[in-house]
Amino acid sequence: MIEFLQQGDTCEIKGQLRQTEVIDLWPKRQQLFTDSTQVLDLSALEYADSAGVAFLLELICLGNCSKSTTQPRTLANPSTHLKKLIELYDLESFFLEN
């Protein structure tokens, strides 16, 4: 199960993000959080496979391509597991380091 918890300009993503969740979430991806969301907090994301990582990047693109946002949307607080995928796919520029 995956949850998106909006708190101000941050949306915490909680649970697991695998291909099966991505397939279910894809049609709803534009409604998962508000246009004012600037940070997707991944500290409670327990697991993500390569489809989950691709989905996270799509969420970043949706936010950064929106005409109503003034700051780029970023990903923050990845788990150790997710950091390995970030390094493997050379995606460090999409993530904030805290």
Short mmCIF file of C-alpha atoms in Angstrom, two decimals:
data_model
loop_
_atom_site.label_atom_id
_atom_site.label_comp_id
_atom_site.label_asym_id
_atom_site.label_seq_id
_atom_site.Cartn_x
_atom_site.Cartn_y
_atom_site.Cartn_z
CA MET A 1 0.00 0.00 0.00
CA ILE A 2 1.22 3.49 -0.84
CA GLU A 3 0.07 6.75 0.74
CA PHE A 4 0.61 10.39 -0.22
CA LEU A 5 0.35 12.65 2.85
CA GLN A 6 0.23 16.37 2.03
CA GLN A 7 1.70 18.72 4.68
CA GLY A 8 2.03 22.28 3.44
CA ASP A 9 4.39 22.36 0.46
CA THR A 10 5.70 18.84 1.25
CA CYS A 11 4.11 15.52 0.35
CA GLU A 12 5.33 12.49 2.28
CA ILE A 13 5.24 9.26 0.30
CA LYS A 14 4.73 6.29 2.60
CA GLY A 15 4.79 2.56 1.84
CA GLN A 16 6.10 0.63 -1.14
CA LEU A 17 6.23 1.78 -4.74
CA ARG A 18 6.46 -1.21 -7.07
CA GLN A 19 5.30 -1.80 -10.60
CA THR A 20 1.87 -2.94 -9.40
CA GLU A 21 1.34 0.32 -7.48
CA VAL A 22 2.64 2.36 -10.42
CA ILE A 23 0.10 0.74 -12.75
CA ASP A 24 -2.70 1.63 -10.31
CA LEU A 25 -1.43 5.17 -9.68
CA TRP A 26 -0.55 6.15 -13.25
CA PRO A 27 -4.05 7.38 -14.26
CA LYS A 28 -4.27 9.41 -11.00
CA ARG A 29 -0.73 10.81 -11.00
CA GLN A 30 -1.79 14.42 -11.56
CA GLN A 31 -4.16 14.34 -8.58
CA LEU A 32 -1.80 12.85 -5.97
CA PHE A 33 -0.86 16.23 -4.48
CA THR A 34 -1.36 19.96 -4.98
CA ASP A 35 0.36 22.24 -7.48
CA SER A 36 2.04 23.98 -4.54
CA THR A 37 3.89 20.79 -3.54
CA GLN A 38 7.62 21.50 -3.81
CA VAL A 39 9.16 18.51 -2.00
CA LEU A 40 8.33 14.83 -2.18
CA ASP A 41 9.61 13.43 1.11
CA LEU A 42 10.69 9.81 0.66
CA SER A 43 11.74 9.13 4.26
CA ALA A 44 8.76 6.78 4.80
CA LEU A 45 9.09 5.05 1.43
CA GLU A 46 10.08 1.52 2.43
CA TYR A 47 10.80 0.14 -1.03
CA ALA A 48 10.83 1.19 -4.68
CA ASP A 49 11.70 -0.86 -7.74
CA SER A 50 12.84 0.60 -11.07
CA ALA A 51 9.21 1.29 -12.07
CA GLY A 52 8.75 3.15 -8.78
CA VAL A 53 11.84 5.27 -9.43
CA ALA A 54 10.59 6.08 -12.94
CA PHE A 55 7.22 7.06 -11.45
CA LEU A 56 8.91 9.40 -8.95
CA LEU A 57 10.73 11.09 -11.83
CA GLU A 58 7.41 11.47 -13.67
CA LEU A 59 5.96 13.18 -10.58
CA ILE A 60 8.91 15.59 -10.62
CA CYS A 61 8.37 16.31 -14.30
CA LEU A 62 4.65 16.95 -13.76
CA GLY A 63 5.45 19.50 -11.09
CA ASN A 64 8.24 21.17 -13.01
CA CYS A 65 6.26 21.37 -16.25
CA SER A 66 3.26 22.98 -14.55
CA LYS A 67 2.79 26.66 -15.37
CA SER A 68 1.50 27.40 -11.85
CA THR A 69 4.72 26.44 -10.01
CA THR A 70 7.53 28.89 -9.43
CA GLN A 71 10.07 26.54 -7.85
CA PRO A 72 11.10 23.14 -9.17
CA ARG A 73 9.72 20.10 -7.38
CA THR A 74 12.38 17.92 -5.74
CA LEU A 75 12.73 14.54 -4.07
CA ALA A 76 14.19 14.38 -0.55
CA ASN A 77 15.25 11.91 2.15
CA PRO A 78 15.65 8.71 0.13
CA SER A 79 16.22 5.46 2.06
CA THR A 80 19.49 3.55 1.85
CA HIS A 81 17.86 1.14 -0.63
CA LEU A 82 16.65 4.00 -2.81
CA LYS A 83 20.06 5.72 -2.65
CA LYS A 84 21.57 2.62 -4.27
CA LEU A 85 19.12 2.88 -7.18
CA ILE A 86 19.78 6.62 -7.46
CA GLU A 87 23.51 5.98 -7.78
CA LEU A 88 22.99 3.04 -10.16
CA TYR A 89 20.85 5.14 -12.52
CA ASP A 90 22.91 8.35 -12.01
CA LEU A 91 19.90 10.36 -10.77
CA GLU A 92 21.55 12.38 -7.99
CA SER A 93 20.54 15.70 -9.58
CA PHE A 94 16.84 14.97 -8.90
CA PHE A 95 17.32 14.46 -5.16
CA LEU A 96 17.99 16.87 -2.31
CA GLU A 97 20.67 15.83 0.14
CA ASN A 98 19.79 16.42 3.78
#
